[in-house]
Short mmCIF file of C-alpha atoms in Angstrom, two decimals:
data_model
loop_
_atom_site.label_atom_id
_atom_site.label_comp_id
_atom_site.label_asym_id
_atom_site.label_seq_id
_atom_site.Cartn_x
_atom_site.Cartn_y
_atom_site.Cartn_z
CA MET G 1136 -2.41 -13.53 -17.46
CA ALA G 1137 -1.90 -15.45 -14.19
CA THR G 1138 0.34 -17.91 -15.97
CA ILE G 1139 2.49 -15.16 -17.43
CA PHE G 1140 2.77 -13.54 -13.98
CA LEU G 1141 3.98 -16.85 -12.33
CA ILE G 1142 6.56 -17.40 -15.12
CA VAL G 1143 7.89 -13.82 -14.89
CA LYS G 1144 8.08 -13.65 -11.09
CA VAL G 1145 8.62 -17.21 -9.87
CA ALA G 1146 11.22 -18.32 -12.44
CA PRO G 1147 13.87 -15.79 -11.23
CA LEU G 1148 13.10 -16.82 -7.62
CA ALA G 1149 13.65 -20.53 -8.52
CA LEU G 1150 17.05 -19.76 -10.12
CA VAL G 1151 18.24 -17.83 -7.04
CA LEU G 1152 17.15 -20.74 -4.81
CA GLN G 1153 18.95 -23.24 -7.03
CA ARG G 1154 22.13 -21.25 -6.78
CA ILE G 1155 21.95 -21.10 -3.01
CA PHE G 1156 21.56 -24.92 -2.85
CA LYS G 1157 24.56 -25.39 -5.10
CA VAL G 1158 26.74 -23.21 -2.87
CA ALA G 1159 25.42 -24.93 0.19
CA ALA G 1160 26.12 -28.33 -1.31
CA ARG G 1161 29.88 -27.73 -1.42
CA HIS G 1162 29.88 -27.41 2.36
CA ASN G 1163 27.07 -29.58 3.47
CA ALA G 1164 27.08 -33.25 2.38
CA ASN G 1165 23.67 -33.86 3.87
CA MET G 1166 22.06 -31.26 1.60
CA GLU G 1167 20.21 -29.57 4.36
CA PRO G 1168 18.39 -26.33 3.41
CA PRO G 1169 20.92 -23.38 3.54
CA TRP G 1170 18.84 -21.64 6.27
CA CYS G 1171 19.30 -24.79 8.56
CA PHE G 1172 22.97 -25.35 8.54
CA ASP G 1173 25.39 -23.55 10.70
CA THR G 1174 27.23 -21.07 8.54
CA HIS G 1175 29.88 -20.46 11.26
CA THR G 1176 31.23 -24.05 10.55
CA ILE G 1177 32.10 -22.97 7.04
CA SER G 1178 35.78 -21.99 6.74
CA ASP G 1179 35.40 -20.25 3.38
CA LYS G 1180 34.33 -16.76 4.29
CA ARG G 1181 33.62 -15.81 0.69
CA SER G 1182 31.21 -18.73 0.31
CA ARG G 1183 29.54 -17.86 3.58
CA LYS G 1184 29.08 -14.18 2.42
CA GLU G 1185 27.78 -15.46 -1.01
CA ILE G 1186 25.16 -17.65 0.73
CA MET G 1187 23.96 -14.78 2.96
CA LYS G 1188 23.74 -12.43 0.01
CA LYS G 1189 21.51 -14.95 -1.85
CA LEU G 1190 19.27 -15.40 1.20
CA ILE G 1191 18.85 -11.59 1.32
CA ILE G 1192 17.98 -11.44 -2.36
CA VAL G 1193 15.35 -14.12 -1.89
CA SER G 1194 13.81 -12.36 1.18
CA MET G 1195 13.63 -9.12 -0.90
CA MET G 1196 11.99 -10.84 -3.85
CA VAL G 1197 9.38 -12.45 -1.56
CA VAL G 1198 8.58 -9.09 -0.05
CA THR G 1199 8.42 -7.46 -3.48
CA LEU G 1200 6.03 -10.07 -4.76
CA PHE G 1201 3.71 -10.55 -1.75
CA GLY G 1202 3.99 -7.27 0.16
CA CYS G 1203 0.79 -5.74 1.40
CA ALA G 1204 -0.13 -2.05 1.47
CA ASN G 1205 -1.51 -0.62 4.70
CA VAL G 1206 -3.29 2.70 5.13
CA LYS G 1207 -1.67 4.88 7.79
CA LEU G 1208 -3.67 7.41 9.81
CA LYS G 1209 -2.04 10.03 11.92
CA THR G 1210 -4.98 11.67 13.60
CA SER G 1211 -4.47 15.05 15.25
CA LYS G 1212 -8.23 15.51 16.04
CA SER G 1213 -10.67 12.62 16.06
CA TYR G 1214 -13.91 13.06 14.21
CA ILE G 1215 -17.02 11.37 15.65
CA SER G 1216 -19.89 10.87 13.29
CA ASN G 1217 -23.53 10.15 13.95
CA ASP G 1218 -26.60 9.19 11.96
CA GLU G 1219 -28.38 12.58 12.38
CA THR G 1220 -25.28 14.60 11.03
CA LYS G 1221 -24.62 14.41 7.25
CA ILE G 1222 -21.28 15.17 5.70
CA SER G 1223 -20.19 16.38 2.27
CA ILE G 1224 -16.81 15.64 0.72
CA THR G 1225 -14.44 17.65 -1.45
CA ILE G 1226 -11.07 16.48 -2.93
CA ASN G 1227 -8.47 19.07 -3.68
CA LYS G 1228 -5.22 18.55 -5.62
CA GLY G 1229 -2.09 20.17 -4.33
CA LEU G 1230 0.42 21.93 -6.53
CA GLY G 1231 2.35 19.40 -8.63
CA VAL G 1232 -0.02 16.50 -7.83
CA SER G 1233 -0.66 14.43 -11.00
CA ILE G 1234 -3.90 12.48 -11.02
CA THR G 1235 -5.89 11.52 -14.01
CA GLU G 1236 -9.65 12.17 -14.43
CA ASP G 1237 -10.32 8.41 -14.21
CA GLN G 1238 -8.27 8.13 -10.98
CA TYR G 1239 -10.05 11.14 -9.46
CA GLN G 1240 -13.51 9.79 -10.32
CA LEU G 1241 -12.70 6.39 -8.94
CA LEU G 1242 -11.39 7.93 -5.73
CA GLU G 1243 -14.37 10.21 -5.32
CA ASN G 1244 -16.82 7.46 -6.13
CA GLN G 1245 -15.22 5.09 -3.65
CA ILE G 1246 -15.35 7.58 -0.90
CA THR G 1247 -18.95 8.79 -1.52
CA GLU G 1248 -20.23 5.24 -1.84
CA GLY G 1249 -18.50 4.24 1.45
CA LEU G 1250 -20.02 7.26 3.27
CA ALA G 1251 -23.42 6.48 1.79
CA LYS G 1252 -23.33 2.93 3.02
CA LYS G 1253 -22.47 4.31 6.46
CA GLY G 1254 -25.55 6.51 6.25
CA ILE G 1255 -23.72 9.77 6.77
CA LEU G 1256 -23.32 11.14 3.23
CA ALA G 1257 -25.25 14.38 2.54
CA SER G 1258 -27.34 14.32 -0.64
CA ASN G 1259 -25.66 17.66 -1.64
CA GLU G 1260 -23.47 20.29 -0.23
CA LYS G 1261 -26.38 22.63 0.87
CA VAL G 1262 -27.98 20.09 3.20
CA SER G 1263 -24.71 18.95 4.94
CA GLN G 1264 -23.92 20.03 8.52
CA HIS G 1265 -20.24 19.03 8.20
CA SER G 1266 -17.80 19.49 5.35
CA ALA G 1267 -14.83 17.13 4.85
CA VAL G 1268 -11.94 18.29 2.59
CA VAL G 1269 -9.33 15.81 1.32
CA SER G 1270 -6.14 17.57 0.29
CA LEU G 1271 -3.84 15.40 -1.85
CA HIS G 1272 -0.15 16.29 -1.28
CA SER G 1273 1.24 13.43 -3.47
CA PHE G 1274 -0.35 10.90 -5.77
CA LYS G 1275 1.97 8.43 -7.51
CA LEU G 1276 0.76 5.16 -9.01
CA ARG G 1277 2.82 2.75 -11.08
CA ASP G 1278 1.68 1.62 -14.52
CA ASP G 1279 0.10 -1.78 -14.04
CA ALA G 1280 2.32 -3.30 -16.80
CA ALA G 1281 5.47 -2.02 -15.15
CA ARG G 1282 4.33 -3.22 -11.75
CA LEU G 1283 3.80 -6.70 -13.10
CA LEU G 1284 7.14 -6.95 -14.95
CA VAL G 1285 9.63 -5.32 -12.67
CA GLY G 1286 7.72 -4.81 -9.40
CA ILE G 1287 9.73 -2.57 -6.98
CA LEU G 1288 12.14 -1.54 -9.66
CA ALA G 1289 9.26 0.60 -11.02
CA GLY G 1290 9.09 2.35 -7.70
CA CYS G 1291 6.22 2.33 -5.23
CA ASP G 1292 2.60 3.48 -5.26
CA LYS G 1293 2.24 6.35 -2.87
CA ILE G 1294 -0.56 8.66 -1.81
CA ASP G 1295 -0.30 11.28 0.93
CA SER G 1296 -3.09 13.57 2.08
CA THR G 1297 -4.63 15.36 4.94
CA VAL G 1298 -8.37 15.19 5.72
CA SER G 1299 -10.10 18.12 7.62
CA VAL G 1300 -13.71 18.22 8.79
CA THR G 1301 -15.49 21.56 9.50
CA ASP G 1302 -18.68 22.28 11.29
CA LYS G 1303 -20.48 24.53 8.76
CA SER G 1304 -22.50 26.35 11.43
CA THR G 1305 -19.54 27.37 13.60
CA ARG G 1306 -16.73 27.08 10.98
CA ASN G 1307 -14.62 25.26 13.52
CA GLU G 1308 -12.42 22.35 12.65
CA ILE G 1309 -13.87 19.22 14.34
CA GLY G 1310 -11.63 16.56 12.87
CA SER G 1311 -8.22 16.26 11.22
CA SER G 1312 -5.91 13.47 10.13
CA SER G 1313 -3.01 12.64 7.84
CA ILE G 1314 -3.94 9.63 5.72
CA SER G 1315 -1.45 7.88 3.44
CA ILE G 1316 -0.77 4.56 1.67
CA LYS G 1317 2.38 2.99 0.22
CA GLU G 1318 2.54 -0.11 -1.89
CA CYS G 1319 5.79 -1.51 -3.36
CA ALA G 1320 4.78 -5.06 -4.15
CA ALA G 1321 4.35 -6.35 -7.66
CA TRP G 1322 1.10 -7.99 -6.86
CA GLY G 1323 -2.11 -6.03 -7.44
CA VAL G 1324 -3.26 -3.09 -9.60
CA ALA G 1325 -3.49 0.69 -9.19
CA GLU G 1326 -7.25 0.56 -8.85
CA LYS G 1327 -6.90 -1.60 -5.66
CA VAL G 1328 -4.53 0.88 -4.07
CA ILE G 1329 -6.97 3.76 -4.72
CA LYS G 1330 -9.85 1.76 -3.23
CA LYS G 1331 -7.87 0.73 -0.27
CA TYR G 1332 -6.84 4.35 0.40
CA ALA G 1333 -10.41 5.61 -0.01
CA ASP G 1334 -11.57 2.97 2.47
CA GLY G 1335 -9.14 4.51 5.07
CA ILE G 1336 -10.74 7.94 4.53
CA VAL G 1337 -14.24 6.45 4.99
CA SER G 1338 -13.04 4.68 8.15
CA PHE G 1339 -11.85 8.01 9.64
CA LEU G 1340 -15.00 9.86 8.65
CA SER G 1341 -17.40 7.22 9.95
CA THR G 1342 -16.01 6.55 13.41
CA LYS G 1343 -18.80 6.61 15.99
CA ASN G 1344 -18.86 6.62 19.80
CA VAL G 1345 -19.03 3.11 21.20
#
């Protein structure tokens, strides 16, 4: 699988680089890399534009292949956890949100396992002091085969949500944050995107006073 991936992704990149050097060679007898010579010394404006276009294409291909998804948190009310207070977790799907049963189970398991490792997960809803609700607003993941073959042309993985924490005794909201992730690179699989997103939720819910 790794060999196929390299052939599919690296071969087009090599062809583009080859084309860049051919264009550069017509104007640069020393065969310096096209990113080193001074394009302002080239009198042919069409050739100069062609070189710049090729460089832009290469840059886009590199980003598409090796880009890295980051979880974004926009916290409106920080939640502070402690070892004595246990929390329960509920995941709600918004209208129009499409998530498979397997994806839902993976997300739920990743969050609960993360909270359990932090020592703050309630054994069940009844014994929890705090209740966290994850509201999914969008959930789009590319097919892994499409991601591998065409990368960004298959779109991007994107999950948007809000997380709200309530004190069950007072019914007051004690924590709130918008949590999202976006991945456009060809590298990786949908499962890793879900896990990384879940880790962002766990990080928000397990923050402690220093």
